[in-house]
Amino acid sequence: TPFGPSGGTAKLIVDNVRAAVRRCDWFEPELNPKVREFCAHYGTVMLPTRPAMPRHKGKVEAGIKYGQNNALKGHEFKSLAAQNAHLIEWERTVADTRLHGTIRRQVAQQFRDVERPRLQPLPASLFPMFSEARRSVHRDGHIKLQKAFYSVPPEFMGQQVWVRWESKLVRLFDERMKPIALHARVD
């Protein structure tokens, strides 16, 4: 179940892929800022596995192995649509009807009775689309972004800052993702 015993926040366990985890650490992994924002927007928490410890996500790996060995083994599909149709039917007739080895309940029944009532509604808005990158602050107190220059507070001169841009705004952050400047985007 993705929730703690009393409901709580959904937890997502992932490998230490570079796209999600900036710095691997046993106790305090550092997530990519965009991934962290995504998780905050959808009310979830991403928990990277410990470095070089695949056994820490054994339940995830077991589910993948179950699907590969049970649903897909020995099957060939003419298209992705055909494979998806097969998997939907397999899930409905096989995976959801089986008794789960840990909880000793039918999977679909567990979801219906325990997990579904704990699900929270999705946010009213989609996750905002933005691009993000690090930039060096030049000696003149500006960063360059796509042939335009944006000012940065003087205390950041010579340092690296995070720049997040979307269709109309450019936001600047320090290394800890604390906002330091906001500009209208110049095209």
mmCIF file of N, CA, C and O in Angstrom, residues 9-41 43-51 130 132 134 162 164 174-177:
data_model
loop_
_atom_site.group_PDB
_atom_site.id
_atom_site.type_symbol
_atom_site.label_atom_id
_atom_site.label_comp_id
_atom_site.label_asym_id
_atom_site.label_seq_id
_atom_site.Cartn_x
_atom_site.Cartn_y
_atom_site.Cartn_z
ATOM 1 N N THR A 9 0.739 10.362 3.498
ATOM 2 C CA THR A 9 1.260 10.754 2.206
ATOM 3 C C THR A 9 1.696 9.539 1.411
ATOM 4 O O THR A 9 2.306 8.623 1.942
ATOM 5 N N ALA A 10 1.407 9.556 0.120
ATOM 6 C CA ALA A 10 1.854 8.489 -0.765
ATOM 7 C C ALA A 10 3.372 8.537 -0.865
ATOM 8 O O ALA A 10 3.969 9.606 -0.887
ATOM 9 N N LYS A 11 3.989 7.380 -0.935
ATOM 10 C CA LYS A 11 5.442 7.299 -1.025
ATOM 11 C C LYS A 11 5.807 6.565 -2.310
ATOM 12 O O LYS A 11 5.224 5.546 -2.631
ATOM 13 N N LEU A 12 6.769 7.086 -3.024
ATOM 14 C CA LEU A 12 7.229 6.520 -4.268
ATOM 15 C C LEU A 12 8.684 6.115 -4.085
ATOM 16 O O LEU A 12 9.523 6.958 -3.775
ATOM 17 N N ILE A 13 8.984 4.839 -4.255
ATOM 18 C CA ILE A 13 10.353 4.346 -4.107
ATOM 19 C C ILE A 13 10.974 4.237 -5.496
ATOM 20 O O ILE A 13 10.392 3.632 -6.388
ATOM 21 N N VAL A 14 12.147 4.868 -5.673
ATOM 22 C CA VAL A 14 12.809 4.890 -6.979
ATOM 23 C C VAL A 14 14.275 4.532 -6.834
ATOM 24 O O VAL A 14 14.856 4.648 -5.770
ATOM 25 N N ASP A 15 14.861 4.117 -7.951
ATOM 26 C CA ASP A 15 16.308 3.952 -8.003
ATOM 27 C C ASP A 15 16.951 5.328 -7.912
ATOM 28 O O ASP A 15 16.294 6.345 -8.065
ATOM 29 N N ASN A 16 18.239 5.366 -7.735
ATOM 30 C CA ASN A 16 18.973 6.629 -7.674
ATOM 31 C C ASN A 16 19.327 7.113 -9.080
ATOM 32 O O ASN A 16 20.483 7.375 -9.386
ATOM 33 N N VAL A 17 18.334 7.251 -9.936
ATOM 34 C CA VAL A 17 18.580 7.716 -11.296
ATOM 35 C C VAL A 17 18.936 9.195 -11.257
ATOM 36 O O VAL A 17 18.384 9.965 -10.482
ATOM 37 N N ARG A 18 19.872 9.593 -12.090
ATOM 38 C CA ARG A 18 20.371 10.965 -12.086
ATOM 39 C C ARG A 18 19.267 11.982 -12.373
ATOM 40 O O ARG A 18 19.291 13.097 -11.872
ATOM 41 N N ALA A 19 18.279 11.615 -13.174
ATOM 42 C CA ALA A 19 17.188 12.539 -13.487
ATOM 43 C C ALA A 19 16.370 12.894 -12.243
ATOM 44 O O ALA A 19 15.754 13.947 -12.188
ATOM 45 N N ALA A 20 16.367 12.036 -11.239
ATOM 46 C CA ALA A 20 15.574 12.278 -10.027
ATOM 47 C C ALA A 20 16.426 12.647 -8.818
ATOM 48 O O ALA A 20 16.008 13.446 -7.989
ATOM 49 N N VAL A 21 17.617 12.082 -8.704
ATOM 50 C CA VAL A 21 18.430 12.253 -7.500
ATOM 51 C C VAL A 21 19.733 12.976 -7.862
ATOM 52 O O VAL A 21 20.545 12.455 -8.618
ATOM 53 N N ARG A 22 19.905 14.182 -7.318
ATOM 54 C CA ARG A 22 21.126 14.960 -7.578
ATOM 55 C C ARG A 22 22.323 14.405 -6.845
ATOM 56 O O ARG A 22 23.439 14.401 -7.363
ATOM 57 N N ARG A 23 22.129 13.973 -5.602
ATOM 58 C CA ARG A 23 23.235 13.473 -4.801
ATOM 59 C C ARG A 23 22.743 12.295 -3.979
ATOM 60 O O ARG A 23 21.809 12.413 -3.185
ATOM 61 N N CYS A 24 23.354 11.141 -4.171
ATOM 62 C CA CYS A 24 22.997 9.953 -3.397
ATOM 63 C C CYS A 24 23.594 10.073 -2.001
ATOM 64 O O CYS A 24 24.719 10.534 -1.837
ATOM 65 N N ASP A 25 22.831 9.674 -1.026
ATOM 66 C CA ASP A 25 23.310 9.687 0.345
ATOM 67 C C ASP A 25 22.492 8.674 1.133
ATOM 68 O O ASP A 25 21.293 8.507 0.886
ATOM 69 N N TRP A 26 23.104 7.992 2.068
ATOM 70 C CA TRP A 26 22.411 6.972 2.864
ATOM 71 C C TRP A 26 21.273 7.555 3.680
ATOM 72 O O TRP A 26 20.235 6.951 3.851
ATOM 73 N N PHE A 27 21.470 8.756 4.211
ATOM 74 C CA PHE A 27 20.487 9.308 5.137
ATOM 75 C C PHE A 27 19.711 10.493 4.590
ATOM 76 O O PHE A 27 18.551 10.667 4.921
ATOM 77 N N GLU A 28 20.344 11.342 3.773
ATOM 78 C CA GLU A 28 19.669 12.514 3.238
ATOM 79 C C GLU A 28 19.967 12.684 1.748
ATOM 80 O O GLU A 28 20.760 13.541 1.360
ATOM 81 N N PRO A 29 19.333 11.879 0.900
ATOM 82 C CA PRO A 29 19.561 12.055 -0.532
ATOM 83 C C PRO A 29 19.010 13.407 -0.994
ATOM 84 O O PRO A 29 18.037 13.913 -0.441
ATOM 85 N N GLU A 30 19.666 13.995 -1.975
ATOM 86 C CA GLU A 30 19.231 15.288 -2.489
ATOM 87 C C GLU A 30 18.530 15.075 -3.829
ATOM 88 O O GLU A 30 19.137 14.615 -4.793
ATOM 89 N N LEU A 31 17.235 15.391 -3.875
ATOM 90 C CA LEU A 31 16.462 15.212 -5.091
ATOM 91 C C LEU A 31 16.678 16.375 -6.049
ATOM 92 O O LEU A 31 16.958 17.502 -5.629
ATOM 93 N N ASN A 32 16.512 16.102 -7.321
ATOM 94 C CA ASN A 32 16.503 17.136 -8.330
ATOM 95 C C ASN A 32 15.392 18.123 -7.969
ATOM 96 O O ASN A 32 14.294 17.705 -7.628
ATOM 97 N N PRO A 33 15.644 19.434 -8.024
ATOM 98 C CA PRO A 33 14.619 20.403 -7.608
ATOM 99 C C PRO A 33 13.299 20.274 -8.359
ATOM 100 O O PRO A 33 12.237 20.433 -7.778
ATOM 101 N N LYS A 34 13.348 19.974 -9.646
ATOM 102 C CA LYS A 34 12.106 19.846 -10.414
ATOM 103 C C LYS A 34 11.310 18.629 -9.936
ATOM 104 O O LYS A 34 10.087 18.687 -9.814
ATOM 105 N N VAL A 35 11.986 17.548 -9.622
ATOM 106 C CA VAL A 35 11.317 16.360 -9.091
ATOM 107 C C VAL A 35 10.719 16.670 -7.719
ATOM 108 O O VAL A 35 9.596 16.263 -7.413
ATOM 109 N N ARG A 36 11.464 17.392 -6.896
ATOM 110 C CA ARG A 36 10.961 17.777 -5.578
ATOM 111 C C ARG A 36 9.692 18.625 -5.701
ATOM 112 O O ARG A 36 8.716 18.426 -4.977
ATOM 113 N N GLU A 37 9.676 19.574 -6.644
ATOM 114 C CA GLU A 37 8.497 20.409 -6.886
ATOM 115 C C GLU A 37 7.319 19.565 -7.381
ATOM 116 O O GLU A 37 6.178 19.781 -6.993
ATOM 117 N N PHE A 38 7.608 18.611 -8.259
ATOM 118 C CA PHE A 38 6.573 17.716 -8.781
ATOM 119 C C PHE A 38 5.927 16.941 -7.630
ATOM 120 O O PHE A 38 4.701 16.844 -7.538
ATOM 121 N N CYS A 39 6.746 16.390 -6.757
ATOM 122 C CA CYS A 39 6.233 15.629 -5.611
ATOM 123 C C CYS A 39 5.394 16.515 -4.698
ATOM 124 O O CYS A 39 4.319 16.101 -4.238
ATOM 125 N N ALA A 40 5.858 17.726 -4.438
ATOM 126 C CA ALA A 40 5.101 18.644 -3.583
ATOM 127 C C ALA A 40 3.757 18.986 -4.216
ATOM 128 O O ALA A 40 2.730 19.030 -3.536
ATOM 129 N N HIS A 41 3.759 19.203 -5.531
ATOM 130 C CA HIS A 41 2.510 19.554 -6.231
ATOM 131 C C HIS A 41 1.466 18.445 -6.103
ATOM 132 O O HIS A 41 0.288 18.715 -5.907
ATOM 133 N N GLY A 43 1.478 16.000 -3.794
ATOM 134 C CA GLY A 43 1.311 15.509 -2.435
ATOM 135 C C GLY A 43 1.892 14.134 -2.200
ATOM 136 O O GLY A 43 1.301 13.299 -1.524
ATOM 137 N N THR A 44 3.061 13.890 -2.752
ATOM 138 C CA THR A 44 3.719 12.602 -2.576
ATOM 139 C C THR A 44 5.155 12.824 -2.116
ATOM 140 O O THR A 44 5.651 13.947 -2.117
ATOM 141 N N VAL A 45 5.805 11.773 -1.729
ATOM 142 C CA VAL A 45 7.196 11.821 -1.290
ATOM 143 C C VAL A 45 7.970 10.796 -2.101
ATOM 144 O O VAL A 45 7.522 9.654 -2.255
ATOM 145 N N MET A 46 9.119 11.194 -2.613
ATOM 146 C CA MET A 46 9.965 10.262 -3.350
ATOM 147 C C MET A 46 11.077 9.786 -2.429
ATOM 148 O O MET A 46 11.781 10.595 -1.826
ATOM 149 N N LEU A 47 11.197 8.480 -2.290
ATOM 150 C CA LEU A 47 12.220 7.888 -1.441
ATOM 151 C C LEU A 47 13.193 7.097 -2.315
ATOM 152 O O LEU A 47 12.880 5.989 -2.760
ATOM 153 N N PRO A 48 14.374 7.659 -2.589
ATOM 154 C CA PRO A 48 15.352 6.905 -3.366
ATOM 155 C C PRO A 48 15.878 5.725 -2.555
ATOM 156 O O PRO A 48 15.982 5.798 -1.330
ATOM 157 N N THR A 49 16.187 4.647 -3.243
ATOM 158 C CA THR A 49 16.783 3.509 -2.546
ATOM 159 C C THR A 49 18.186 3.901 -2.107
ATOM 160 O O THR A 49 18.780 4.842 -2.633
ATOM 161 N N ARG A 50 18.699 3.183 -1.164
ATOM 162 C CA ARG A 50 20.074 3.453 -0.744
ATOM 163 C C ARG A 50 21.014 3.085 -1.881
ATOM 164 O O ARG A 50 20.761 2.140 -2.615
ATOM 165 N N PRO A 51 22.121 3.828 -2.033
ATOM 166 C CA PRO A 51 23.046 3.548 -3.128
ATOM 167 C C PRO A 51 23.560 2.108 -3.078
ATOM 168 O O PRO A 51 23.898 1.588 -2.017
ATOM 169 N N PHE A 130 7.949 23.964 -16.801
ATOM 170 C CA PHE A 130 9.038 24.930 -16.767
ATOM 171 C C PHE A 130 10.332 24.201 -17.075
ATOM 172 O O PHE A 130 10.425 22.988 -16.979
ATOM 173 N N GLU A 132 14.602 24.301 -16.313
ATOM 174 C CA GLU A 132 15.417 24.661 -15.158
ATOM 175 C C GLU A 132 16.869 24.323 -15.450
ATOM 176 O O GLU A 132 17.158 23.315 -16.087
ATOM 177 N N ARG A 134 21.223 25.431 -14.000
ATOM 178 C CA ARG A 134 22.139 26.259 -13.204
ATOM 179 C C ARG A 134 22.794 27.273 -14.130
ATOM 180 O O ARG A 134 23.061 26.989 -15.292
ATOM 181 N N TRP A 162 20.183 28.692 -9.415
ATOM 182 C CA TRP A 162 19.216 27.930 -10.205
ATOM 183 C C TRP A 162 18.307 28.910 -10.929
ATOM 184 O O TRP A 162 17.825 29.871 -10.334
ATOM 185 N N ARG A 164 14.800 29.051 -13.222
ATOM 186 C CA ARG A 164 13.595 28.325 -13.641
ATOM 187 C C ARG A 164 12.792 29.265 -14.529
ATOM 188 O O ARG A 164 12.446 30.362 -14.122
ATOM 189 N N ASP A 174 18.628 30.406 -4.943
ATOM 190 C CA ASP A 174 19.962 30.075 -4.459
ATOM 191 C C ASP A 174 20.122 28.552 -4.463
ATOM 192 O O ASP A 174 19.232 27.826 -4.908
ATOM 193 N N GLU A 175 21.250 28.069 -3.969
ATOM 194 C CA GLU A 175 21.533 26.625 -3.981
ATOM 195 C C GLU A 175 20.523 25.805 -3.181
ATOM 196 O O GLU A 175 20.318 24.636 -3.437
ATOM 197 N N ARG A 176 19.891 26.411 -2.185
ATOM 198 C CA ARG A 176 18.898 25.709 -1.368
ATOM 199 C C ARG A 176 17.486 25.890 -1.898
ATOM 200 O O ARG A 176 16.519 25.601 -1.218
ATOM 201 N N MET A 177 17.364 26.429 -3.118
ATOM 202 C CA MET A 177 16.086 26.669 -3.795
ATOM 203 C C MET A 177 15.245 27.732 -3.092
ATOM 204 O O MET A 177 14.029 27.728 -3.205
#
